[in-house]
Amino acid sequence: MASSRSTVGMVGLGYIGLPTAAVMASRGLHVIGVDVNQHAVDVINDGRIHIVEPDLEALVHEVVRKGQLRATTVPEPADVFLIAVPTPFKADKVPDLSYIEAAAKAIALVLKKGNLVVLESTSPVGTTERLVQWLAAEREDLTFPGLTADEPDISVAYCPERVLPGKVIVELVENDRVVGGMTPQCADRAQRFYKTFVKGDCIITNARTAELCKLTENSFRDVNIAFANELSLVADELNIDVWELVRLANRHPRVNILQPGPGVGGHCIAVDPWFIVHSAPSSARMIKMAREINDGKPEHIVKKIHAAIANIEAPVIACLGLAFKPDIGDLRESPAMEITETLARSDRGVVLVVEPHIEQLPATLRDLPRVHLTSLSDALMRADVVVLLVHHQPFFAVESTDLEGKFVIDTRGIWQ
Ligand code: SAJ
């Protein structure tokens, strides 16, 4: 049974693993963070962070100072192991499980009877079963659930993270968790462990259902955003204001349309639905189409911008926002980045970027000529075309007089 004296090996110290490690450590658990990235390990041991997440640095600083969290590149013996490593996809949207396999092989060496291993990485259905096989292949001296009729030496479960970037520290504690065991006993054990630091309900199921549950949550959001984005295409074609349309339709008591935008970014919603499509290609038709609609949105915006500058000799285009969503500096899989980069590469005029959350342009933009990071006021003064890509707080303060005489493309509908 997990107690505040338990030692947890947190494998993967990225966007999920590091906040989880810090929150567990702040609740009294002893946490050994493991990551293959020596730089990340050094930064964390210095009480700092290598990722962007509000309130995380202060928490990491405190738990490292108190000795509750320490990072290393090599796994050490522990009572519980959590795995939160990336699960990207390869070419043709095939899930890449190599990071989970490598993590399994690394912790297998230090596993001992009575350990609990929980996979948190977003994963295709059946991955927890594969995790058991990878562990068992390394440790013939131990028994594993699903492979033995008796009480296994090791418990294995799947418990997906569900936290919203930007609100991770709060959501890690407050959100309900779905805990899928390889067996009911494994689920029980994992549930007791999560209860030591989660305030939300920890609901038990089997591993396969928990795996699909995580994918379902993000696919639900993707499909709903795709509906909004498809409406924006229809509205553009019919010369109707999509924002007014959505506002009016949402006055119906049972209609709740999400917001159209320049596309769907981040490391989760734009990726996870493909895991369902890969597992059940002939059934997951709407999920696949939603991905295609959302992935097609940046190109649609670029076409609109090109149409706007068609008759301007040396156009100056202001791109407001680069992040994948408002009020954070996370540029991962950002449609705003894709649009800005395409514009910059098309070599049609000067591109002024306004992104209050970064200090310098990312490498992909930095080396392109005629792309500059600048202030909001400078961009508004110089631009012929203003493209609002991310609804960061400071952009709400832009007055209609600031936009007078300019061509405005507001992809988030904040300047209505
Ligand atoms: N977006 C729209 N219109 C909307 C809402 C969002 O275009 O109405 C866009 C955003 O601009 C952004 C993208 O969708 O580009 C995703 O943003 P998000 O805030 O919806 O979600 P993420 O990717 O930050 O976090 C999601 C969350 N999942 C759900 O809300 C179902 C989070 O709870 C998950 O833990 C996270 O994915 C994850 O790690 O899987």
CSV table of C-alpha atoms and ligand atoms in Angstrom, one decimal:
chain,number,residue,atom,x,y,z
A,1,MET,CA,0.0,0.0,0.0
A,2,ALA,CA,1.4,3.4,-1.0
A,3,SER,CA,2.1,5.7,2.0
A,4,SER,CA,3.8,9.1,2.2
A,5,ARG,CA,7.0,7.1,2.7
A,6,SER,CA,6.7,5.3,-0.6
A,7,THR,CA,9.4,5.9,-3.2
A,8,VAL,CA,8.2,6.6,-6.7
A,9,GLY,CA,10.3,6.3,-9.9
A,10,MET,CA,8.9,8.8,-12.4
A,11,VAL,CA,10.1,7.8,-15.8
A,12,GLY,CA,10.0,10.8,-18.2
A,13,LEU,CA,10.3,14.3,-16.9
A,14,GLY,CA,8.5,16.2,-19.6
A,15,TYR,CA,5.3,18.1,-19.7
A,16,ILE,CA,3.4,15.5,-17.7
A,17,GLY,CA,6.2,13.6,-15.8
A,18,LEU,CA,7.8,16.6,-14.2
A,19,PRO,CA,4.7,18.3,-12.9
A,20,THR,CA,3.5,14.8,-11.6
A,21,ALA,CA,6.8,14.2,-9.9
A,22,ALA,CA,6.7,17.6,-8.3
A,23,VAL,CA,3.1,17.3,-7.1
A,24,MET,CA,3.8,13.8,-5.7
A,25,ALA,CA,6.9,15.1,-4.0
A,26,SER,CA,5.0,18.0,-2.5
A,27,ARG,CA,2.6,15.4,-1.0
A,28,GLY,CA,5.4,13.7,0.9
A,29,LEU,CA,6.3,10.9,-1.5
A,30,HIS,CA,9.9,10.4,-2.2
A,31,VAL,CA,10.3,10.8,-6.0
A,32,ILE,CA,13.3,9.8,-8.2
A,33,GLY,CA,12.8,11.4,-11.6
A,34,VAL,CA,14.3,9.6,-14.5
A,35,ASP,CA,15.0,11.1,-17.9
A,36,VAL,CA,17.4,10.3,-20.8
A,37,ASN,CA,18.0,14.0,-21.2
A,38,GLN,CA,21.1,14.9,-19.1
A,39,HIS,CA,20.3,18.6,-19.5
A,40,ALA,CA,16.8,18.2,-18.1
A,41,VAL,CA,18.2,16.2,-15.2
A,42,ASP,CA,20.8,18.9,-14.4
A,43,VAL,CA,18.3,21.7,-14.6
A,44,ILE,CA,15.8,19.9,-12.3
A,45,ASN,CA,18.5,19.0,-9.8
A,46,ASP,CA,19.3,22.7,-9.7
A,47,GLY,CA,15.7,23.4,-8.8
A,48,ARG,CA,14.7,24.9,-12.2
A,49,ILE,CA,12.6,23.6,-15.1
A,50,HIS,CA,13.2,23.0,-18.8
A,51,ILE,CA,9.6,23.3,-19.9
A,52,VAL,CA,6.9,26.0,-19.9
A,53,GLU,CA,4.2,25.6,-17.3
A,54,PRO,CA,2.8,28.2,-14.8
A,55,ASP,CA,3.7,27.7,-11.1
A,56,LEU,CA,5.8,24.6,-11.8
A,57,GLU,CA,9.2,26.2,-11.3
A,58,ALA,CA,8.4,27.3,-7.7
A,59,LEU,CA,7.1,23.9,-6.9
A,60,VAL,CA,10.1,22.0,-8.3
A,61,HIS,CA,12.5,24.4,-6.5
A,62,GLU,CA,10.8,23.7,-3.2
A,63,VAL,CA,10.7,19.9,-3.5
A,64,VAL,CA,14.2,19.6,-4.8
A,65,ARG,CA,15.4,21.9,-1.9
A,66,LYS,CA,13.6,19.7,0.6
A,67,GLY,CA,15.2,16.5,-0.9
A,68,GLN,CA,11.8,15.1,-1.9
A,69,LEU,CA,12.6,15.1,-5.6
A,70,ARG,CA,15.9,14.2,-7.3
A,71,ALA,CA,16.5,13.5,-11.0
A,72,THR,CA,18.8,10.9,-12.6
A,73,THR,CA,19.4,9.4,-16.0
A,74,VAL,CA,19.4,5.8,-14.7
A,75,PRO,CA,16.4,4.2,-12.9
A,76,GLU,CA,16.8,3.2,-9.3
A,77,PRO,CA,14.8,0.7,-7.2
A,78,ALA,CA,11.5,2.1,-6.0
A,79,ASP,CA,8.1,1.0,-4.8
A,80,VAL,CA,6.1,2.4,-7.7
A,81,PHE,CA,7.1,3.3,-11.2
A,82,LEU,CA,5.1,5.7,-13.3
A,83,ILE,CA,5.9,6.0,-17.1
A,84,ALA,CA,5.1,9.3,-18.8
A,85,VAL,CA,7.2,9.2,-22.0
A,86,PRO,CA,6.3,10.5,-25.5
A,87,THR,CA,4.1,8.4,-27.8
A,88,PRO,CA,4.4,10.2,-31.2
A,89,PHE,CA,3.5,8.7,-34.5
A,90,LYS,CA,5.8,7.6,-37.3
A,91,ALA,CA,5.2,8.2,-41.0
A,92,ASP,CA,1.7,7.2,-42.1
A,93,LYS,CA,0.4,8.0,-38.6
A,94,VAL,CA,1.6,4.7,-37.1
A,95,PRO,CA,2.0,5.0,-33.3
A,96,ASP,CA,5.6,4.9,-32.2
A,97,LEU,CA,5.9,3.0,-28.9
A,98,SER,CA,9.7,2.9,-28.9
A,99,TYR,CA,10.0,5.3,-25.9
A,100,ILE,CA,7.7,3.1,-23.8
A,101,GLU,CA,9.6,0.0,-24.8
A,102,ALA,CA,12.9,1.7,-23.8
A,103,ALA,CA,11.4,2.8,-20.5
A,104,ALA,CA,10.2,-0.7,-19.8
A,105,LYS,CA,13.6,-2.2,-20.5
A,106,ALA,CA,15.3,0.4,-18.3
A,107,ILE,CA,13.0,-0.1,-15.2
A,108,ALA,CA,12.9,-3.9,-15.6
A,109,LEU,CA,16.5,-4.1,-14.4
A,110,VAL,CA,15.6,-2.6,-11.0
A,111,LEU,CA,12.1,-4.1,-10.6
A,112,LYS,CA,11.5,-6.1,-7.4
A,113,LYS,CA,8.6,-8.3,-6.1
A,114,GLY,CA,5.7,-6.1,-4.9
A,115,ASN,CA,6.3,-3.2,-7.3
A,116,LEU,CA,3.5,-1.4,-9.1
A,117,VAL,CA,4.1,-0.1,-12.6
A,118,VAL,CA,1.7,2.4,-14.1
A,119,LEU,CA,1.7,3.6,-17.7
A,120,GLU,CA,0.5,7.2,-18.1
A,121,SER,CA,1.5,8.0,-21.7
A,122,THR,CA,-1.3,8.4,-24.1
A,123,SER,CA,-1.3,5.0,-25.9
A,124,PRO,CA,-3.1,2.9,-28.4
A,125,VAL,CA,-5.3,0.1,-27.1
A,126,GLY,CA,-3.2,-2.9,-26.1
A,127,THR,CA,-0.1,-1.0,-25.1
A,128,THR,CA,-0.3,-1.9,-21.4
A,129,GLU,CA,-0.4,-5.6,-22.4
A,130,ARG,CA,2.7,-5.0,-24.5
A,131,LEU,CA,4.4,-3.2,-21.6
A,132,VAL,CA,3.9,-6.4,-19.5
A,133,GLN,CA,5.5,-8.4,-22.3
A,134,TRP,CA,8.5,-6.1,-22.5
A,135,LEU,CA,9.0,-6.2,-18.7
A,136,ALA,CA,8.5,-10.0,-18.6
A,137,ALA,CA,11.0,-10.5,-21.4
A,138,GLU,CA,13.7,-8.8,-19.3
A,139,ARG,CA,12.8,-10.4,-16.0
A,140,GLU,CA,12.2,-14.2,-16.1
A,141,ASP,CA,12.6,-14.3,-12.3
A,142,LEU,CA,9.4,-12.3,-11.7
A,143,THR,CA,5.8,-13.0,-12.5
A,144,PHE,CA,3.5,-10.5,-14.2
A,145,PRO,CA,-0.3,-10.0,-14.5
A,146,GLY,CA,-2.0,-11.5,-17.5
A,147,LEU,CA,0.9,-14.0,-17.8
A,148,THR,CA,0.4,-16.0,-14.6
A,149,ALA,CA,-2.7,-17.6,-13.0
A,150,ASP,CA,-1.3,-16.8,-9.5
A,151,GLU,CA,-1.0,-13.5,-7.7
A,152,PRO,CA,1.8,-11.8,-9.8
A,153,ASP,CA,4.9,-10.4,-8.3
A,154,ILE,CA,4.4,-7.1,-10.1
A,155,SER,CA,1.2,-5.1,-10.5
A,156,VAL,CA,0.6,-3.2,-13.8
A,157,ALA,CA,-2.0,-0.6,-14.7
A,158,TYR,CA,-2.8,2.2,-17.1
A,159,CYS,CA,-3.8,5.6,-15.8
A,160,PRO,CA,-3.8,8.3,-18.4
A,161,GLU,CA,-3.0,11.9,-17.6
A,162,ARG,CA,-5.8,14.4,-18.4
A,163,VAL,CA,-4.3,17.7,-17.5
A,164,LEU,CA,-4.7,20.9,-19.5
A,165,PRO,CA,-1.4,22.6,-20.3
A,166,GLY,CA,-1.4,25.9,-18.5
A,167,LYS,CA,-3.4,24.5,-15.6
A,168,VAL,CA,-1.4,21.3,-14.9
A,169,ILE,CA,-0.6,21.8,-11.2
A,170,VAL,CA,-4.3,22.3,-10.3
A,171,GLU,CA,-5.7,19.7,-12.6
A,172,LEU,CA,-3.2,17.0,-11.5
A,173,VAL,CA,-4.8,17.1,-8.1
A,174,GLU,CA,-8.4,18.0,-8.8
A,175,ASN,CA,-9.3,16.0,-11.9
A,176,ASP,CA,-10.9,12.6,-11.7
A,177,ARG,CA,-8.6,9.7,-12.9
A,178,VAL,CA,-9.5,6.6,-14.8
A,179,VAL,CA,-7.4,3.7,-13.5
A,180,GLY,CA,-7.3,0.6,-15.7
A,181,GLY,CA,-5.7,-2.5,-14.2
A,182,MET,CA,-4.3,-5.5,-16.0
A,183,THR,CA,-6.4,-7.4,-13.4
A,184,PRO,CA,-8.9,-6.1,-10.8
A,185,GLN,CA,-6.2,-6.5,-8.1
A,186,CYS,CA,-3.8,-4.3,-10.1
A,187,ALA,CA,-6.5,-1.7,-10.6
A,188,ASP,CA,-7.2,-1.7,-6.8
A,189,ARG,CA,-3.5,-1.2,-6.0
A,190,ALA,CA,-3.1,1.6,-8.5
A,191,GLN,CA,-6.2,3.3,-7.3
A,192,ARG,CA,-4.9,3.3,-3.7
A,193,PHE,CA,-1.6,4.8,-5.0
A,194,TYR,CA,-3.3,7.7,-6.9
A,195,LYS,CA,-5.5,8.4,-3.9
A,196,THR,CA,-2.4,9.5,-2.0
A,197,PHE,CA,-2.1,12.7,-4.1
A,198,VAL,CA,-5.3,13.0,-6.2
A,199,LYS,CA,-8.4,14.7,-4.8
A,200,GLY,CA,-10.6,13.8,-7.7
A,201,ASP,CA,-12.3,10.4,-8.0
A,202,CYS,CA,-10.1,7.5,-9.1
A,203,ILE,CA,-12.4,5.3,-11.1
A,204,ILE,CA,-11.5,1.7,-11.7
A,205,THR,CA,-11.7,-0.2,-15.1
A,206,ASN,CA,-9.6,-2.5,-17.2
A,207,ALA,CA,-6.5,-1.3,-19.0
A,208,ARG,CA,-7.9,-1.5,-22.5
A,209,THR,CA,-10.9,0.6,-21.6
A,210,ALA,CA,-8.7,3.2,-19.9
A,211,GLU,CA,-6.5,3.4,-22.9
A,212,LEU,CA,-9.4,4.0,-25.3
A,213,CYS,CA,-11.0,6.4,-22.7
A,214,LYS,CA,-8.0,8.8,-23.0
A,215,LEU,CA,-8.1,8.7,-26.8
A,216,THR,CA,-11.8,9.2,-26.8
A,217,GLU,CA,-11.6,12.3,-24.6
A,218,ASN,CA,-9.3,14.1,-27.0
A,219,SER,CA,-11.0,12.7,-30.1
A,220,PHE,CA,-14.3,14.1,-28.7
A,221,ARG,CA,-12.8,17.5,-28.5
A,222,ASP,CA,-11.1,17.2,-31.9
A,223,VAL,CA,-14.4,16.2,-33.6
A,224,ASN,CA,-16.3,19.1,-32.0
A,225,ILE,CA,-13.6,21.6,-33.0
A,226,ALA,CA,-13.7,20.2,-36.5
A,227,PHE,CA,-17.4,20.8,-36.6
A,228,ALA,CA,-16.8,24.5,-35.7
A,229,ASN,CA,-13.9,24.7,-38.2
A,230,GLU,CA,-16.1,23.2,-41.0
A,231,LEU,CA,-18.8,25.7,-40.2
A,232,SER,CA,-16.2,28.5,-40.6
A,233,LEU,CA,-15.4,27.2,-44.1
A,234,VAL,CA,-19.1,27.0,-45.0
A,235,ALA,CA,-19.7,30.5,-43.5
A,236,ASP,CA,-16.8,31.9,-45.5
A,237,GLU,CA,-18.2,30.5,-48.7
A,238,LEU,CA,-21.6,31.9,-48.0
A,239,ASN,CA,-20.3,35.2,-46.7
A,240,ILE,CA,-21.7,34.8,-43.2
A,241,ASP,CA,-20.0,35.8,-40.0
A,242,VAL,CA,-19.2,32.4,-38.3
A,243,TRP,CA,-18.8,34.0,-34.9
A,244,GLU,CA,-22.3,35.5,-34.9
A,245,LEU,CA,-23.6,32.2,-36.3
A,246,VAL,CA,-22.1,30.1,-33.5
A,247,ARG,CA,-23.2,32.7,-30.9
A,248,LEU,CA,-26.8,32.5,-32.1
A,249,ALA,CA,-26.9,28.7,-32.5
A,250,ASN,CA,-25.5,28.3,-29.0
A,251,ARG,CA,-28.6,30.1,-27.7
A,252,HIS,CA,-30.4,26.8,-28.3
A,253,PRO,CA,-30.5,25.0,-24.9
A,254,ARG,CA,-29.0,21.8,-26.3
A,255,VAL,CA,-26.5,23.3,-28.7
A,256,ASN,CA,-22.9,24.0,-27.6
A,257,ILE,CA,-20.6,24.6,-30.6
A,258,LEU,CA,-16.9,25.1,-29.9
A,259,GLN,CA,-14.9,27.9,-31.3
A,260,PRO,CA,-13.5,27.8,-34.9
A,261,GLY,CA,-9.8,28.8,-35.1
A,262,PRO,CA,-6.7,28.5,-37.3
A,263,GLY,CA,-6.4,24.7,-36.7
A,264,VAL,CA,-5.8,22.4,-33.7
A,265,GLY,CA,-2.4,22.4,-32.1
A,266,GLY,CA,-0.6,20.9,-29.1
A,267,HIS,CA,0.8,17.5,-28.6
A,268,CYS,CA,-2.4,15.7,-27.7
A,269,ILE,CA,-5.6,16.5,-29.6
A,270,ALA,CA,-3.8,16.7,-33.0
A,271,VAL,CA,-2.2,13.3,-32.4
A,272,ASP,CA,-4.3,11.0,-30.2
A,273,PRO,CA,-7.3,10.6,-32.6
A,274,TRP,CA,-4.9,9.0,-35.1
A,275,PHE,CA,-4.3,6.2,-32.6
A,276,ILE,CA,-7.9,5.2,-32.8
A,277,VAL,CA,-7.9,5.5,-36.6
A,278,HIS,CA,-4.8,3.3,-36.7
A,279,SER,CA,-6.5,0.6,-34.5
A,280,ALA,CA,-9.9,0.6,-36.2
A,281,PRO,CA,-9.5,2.2,-39.6
A,282,SER,CA,-12.7,1.2,-41.2
A,283,SER,CA,-14.9,2.1,-38.2
A,284,ALA,CA,-13.2,5.4,-37.1
A,285,ARG,CA,-14.4,7.4,-40.2
A,286,MET,CA,-15.6,10.6,-38.5
A,287,ILE,CA,-12.6,10.7,-36.2
A,288,LYS,CA,-10.3,10.6,-39.3
A,289,MET,CA,-12.3,13.2,-41.2
A,290,ALA,CA,-12.2,15.5,-38.2
A,291,ARG,CA,-8.4,15.3,-38.1
A,292,GLU,CA,-8.3,16.1,-41.8
A,293,ILE,CA,-10.6,19.1,-41.4
A,294,ASN,CA,-8.6,20.6,-38.5
A,295,ASP,CA,-5.3,19.9,-40.2
A,296,GLY,CA,-6.5,21.7,-43.4
A,297,LYS,CA,-7.5,24.9,-41.6
A,298,PRO,CA,-4.0,26.5,-41.6
A,299,GLU,CA,-3.8,26.2,-45.4
A,300,HIS,CA,-7.3,27.9,-45.6
A,301,ILE,CA,-6.0,30.8,-43.5
A,302,VAL,CA,-2.8,31.2,-45.6
A,303,LYS,CA,-5.0,31.4,-48.8
A,304,LYS,CA,-7.0,34.1,-47.2
A,305,ILE,CA,-3.9,36.1,-46.3
A,306,HIS,CA,-2.5,35.6,-49.8
A,307,ALA,CA,-5.7,36.9,-51.3
A,308,ALA,CA,-5.5,39.9,-49.0
A,309,ILE,CA,-2.0,40.8,-50.1
A,310,ALA,CA,-2.4,40.0,-53.8
A,311,ASN,CA,-2.6,43.7,-54.8
A,312,ILE,CA,-0.1,45.1,-52.3
A,313,GLU,CA,3.4,45.7,-53.7
A,314,ALA,CA,5.6,45.1,-50.6
A,315,PRO,CA,3.1,43.9,-48.0
A,316,VAL,CA,3.8,44.0,-44.3
A,317,ILE,CA,1.9,41.2,-42.5
A,318,ALA,CA,1.5,41.2,-38.7
A,319,CYS,CA,1.0,37.7,-37.2
A,320,LEU,CA,-0.3,38.1,-33.7
A,321,GLY,CA,0.5,35.0,-31.6
A,322,LEU,CA,2.6,31.9,-32.3
A,323,ALA,CA,1.6,29.6,-29.4
A,324,PHE,CA,-0.9,26.7,-29.9
A,325,LYS,CA,-3.4,28.3,-27.5
A,326,PRO,CA,-3.8,31.5,-25.5
A,327,ASP,CA,-1.7,32.8,-22.7
A,328,ILE,CA,1.1,30.3,-22.8
A,329,GLY,CA,4.3,30.2,-24.8
A,330,ASP,CA,4.0,26.6,-25.9
A,331,LEU,CA,4.7,26.4,-29.7
A,332,ARG,CA,4.4,22.6,-30.1
A,333,GLU,CA,2.4,21.6,-33.1
A,334,SER,CA,1.0,25.2,-33.3
A,335,PRO,CA,-1.2,26.1,-36.3
A,336,ALA,CA,-0.1,29.7,-35.8
A,337,MET,CA,3.5,28.6,-36.3
A,338,GLU,CA,2.6,26.7,-39.4
A,339,ILE,CA,0.8,29.7,-40.9
A,340,THR,CA,3.6,32.1,-40.0
A,341,GLU,CA,6.2,29.8,-41.4
A,342,THR,CA,4.3,29.2,-44.6
A,343,LEU,CA,3.9,33.0,-45.1
A,344,ALA,CA,7.6,33.6,-44.4
A,345,ARG,CA,8.7,30.9,-46.8
A,346,SER,CA,6.4,32.2,-49.5
A,347,ASP,CA,8.6,35.3,-49.6
A,348,ARG,CA,5.7,37.8,-50.1
A,349,GLY,CA,6.7,40.8,-48.0
A,350,VAL,CA,7.7,41.3,-44.4
A,351,VAL,CA,6.3,39.2,-41.6
A,352,LEU,CA,6.1,40.8,-38.2
A,353,VAL,CA,5.5,38.4,-35.3
A,354,VAL,CA,4.0,39.4,-32.0
A,355,GLU,CA,4.3,36.7,-29.3
A,356,PRO,CA,4.4,38.1,-25.8
A,357,HIS,CA,5.4,34.7,-24.3
A,358,ILE,CA,8.8,34.3,-26.1
A,359,GLU,CA,12.0,36.3,-26.0
A,360,GLN,CA,13.3,35.2,-29.4
A,361,LEU,CA,11.9,33.5,-32.5
A,362,PRO,CA,12.0,29.7,-32.7
A,363,ALA,CA,14.8,28.3,-34.8
A,364,THR,CA,12.6,27.5,-37.8
A,365,LEU,CA,11.7,31.2,-38.2
A,366,ARG,CA,14.9,32.8,-36.9
A,367,ASP,CA,16.9,32.1,-40.0
A,368,LEU,CA,14.3,33.2,-42.5
A,369,PRO,CA,14.9,36.7,-43.9
A,370,ARG,CA,12.2,39.3,-43.4
A,371,VAL,CA,10.6,37.8,-40.3
A,372,HIS,CA,10.9,39.8,-37.1
A,373,LEU,CA,9.7,39.5,-33.6
A,374,THR,CA,8.3,42.8,-32.5
A,375,SER,CA,5.9,44.5,-30.1
A,376,LEU,CA,2.2,44.8,-30.6
A,377,SER,CA,2.3,48.6,-31.1
A,378,ASP,CA,5.1,48.4,-33.7
A,379,ALA,CA,3.3,45.6,-35.6
A,380,LEU,CA,0.0,47.5,-35.6
A,381,MET,CA,1.7,50.7,-36.8
A,382,ARG,CA,3.6,49.1,-39.7
A,383,ALA,CA,1.3,46.3,-40.9
A,384,ASP,CA,-0.9,46.4,-44.0
A,385,VAL,CA,-2.5,43.1,-43.0
A,386,VAL,CA,-3.1,42.1,-39.4
A,387,VAL,CA,-3.7,38.4,-38.7
A,388,LEU,CA,-4.9,37.4,-35.2
A,389,LEU,CA,-3.8,33.8,-34.7
A,390,VAL,CA,-3.9,33.3,-30.9
A,391,HIS,CA,-6.2,35.1,-28.5
A,392,HIS,CA,-3.6,36.1,-26.0
A,393,GLN,CA,-4.9,38.5,-23.3
A,394,PRO,CA,-3.1,41.7,-24.6
A,395,PHE,CA,-4.6,41.3,-28.0
A,396,PHE,CA,-8.1,41.9,-26.6
A,397,ALA,CA,-7.1,45.5,-25.9
A,398,VAL,CA,-6.6,46.3,-29.6
A,399,GLU,CA,-9.0,49.1,-30.5
A,400,SER,CA,-10.8,49.4,-33.8
A,401,THR,CA,-8.9,52.6,-34.5
A,402,ASP,CA,-5.6,50.6,-34.3
A,403,LEU,CA,-6.9,48.5,-37.2
A,404,GLU,CA,-8.3,51.3,-39.3
A,405,GLY,CA,-7.2,51.1,-43.0
A,406,LYS,CA,-5.7,47.6,-42.6
A,407,PHE,CA,-6.9,44.3,-43.8
A,408,VAL,CA,-7.8,42.2,-40.8
A,409,ILE,CA,-8.1,38.4,-40.6
A,410,ASP,CA,-9.2,37.5,-37.1
A,411,THR,CA,-9.0,33.7,-36.9
A,412,ARG,CA,-10.3,33.6,-33.3
A,413,GLY,CA,-13.2,36.1,-33.6
A,414,ILE,CA,-12.2,38.4,-30.7
A,415,TRP,CA,-12.5,41.7,-32.5
A,416,GLN,CA,-16.2,41.4,-33.4
B,1,SAJ,N1,-9.2,24.8,-29.9
B,1,SAJ,C1,-10.0,25.4,-30.9
B,1,SAJ,N2,-11.3,25.7,-30.5
B,1,SAJ,C2,-11.9,25.4,-29.3
B,1,SAJ,C3,-11.0,24.8,-28.3
B,1,SAJ,C4,-9.7,24.6,-28.6
B,1,SAJ,O1,-9.6,25.7,-32.0
B,1,SAJ,O2,-13.0,25.7,-29.1
B,1,SAJ,C5,-7.8,24.5,-30.2
B,1,SAJ,C6,-6.8,25.3,-29.4
B,1,SAJ,O3,-6.6,26.6,-29.9
B,1,SAJ,C7,-5.6,24.4,-29.4
B,1,SAJ,C8,-6.2,23.0,-29.5
B,1,SAJ,O4,-7.5,23.2,-29.9
B,1,SAJ,O5,-4.9,24.7,-30.6
B,1,SAJ,C9,-6.1,22.2,-28.3
B,1,SAJ,O6,-6.3,23.0,-27.1
B,1,SAJ,P1,-7.2,22.6,-25.9
B,1,SAJ,O7,-7.1,23.7,-24.9
B,1,SAJ,O8,-8.5,22.1,-26.3
B,1,SAJ,O9,-6.4,21.2,-25.3
B,1,SAJ,P2,-4.9,20.8,-24.9
B,1,SAJ,O10,-4.3,20.2,-26.1
B,1,SAJ,O11,-4.2,22.0,-24.3
B,1,SAJ,O12,-5.2,19.7,-23.8
B,1,SAJ,C10,-6.0,18.6,-24.1
B,1,SAJ,C11,-7.1,18.4,-23.1
B,1,SAJ,N3,-8.1,17.5,-23.5
B,1,SAJ,C12,-9.4,17.8,-23.5
B,1,SAJ,O13,-9.8,18.9,-23.2
B,1,SAJ,C13,-10.3,16.7,-23.9
B,1,SAJ,C14,-6.4,18.0,-21.8
B,1,SAJ,O14,-7.4,17.7,-20.8
B,1,SAJ,C15,-5.6,16.7,-22.0
B,1,SAJ,O15,-4.9,16.3,-20.8
B,1,SAJ,C16,-4.5,17.1,-23.0
B,1,SAJ,O16,-5.1,17.4,-24.2
B,1,SAJ,C17,-3.6,15.9,-23.2
B,1,SAJ,O17,-2.5,15.9,-22.6
B,1,SAJ,O18,-4.0,14.9,-23.8
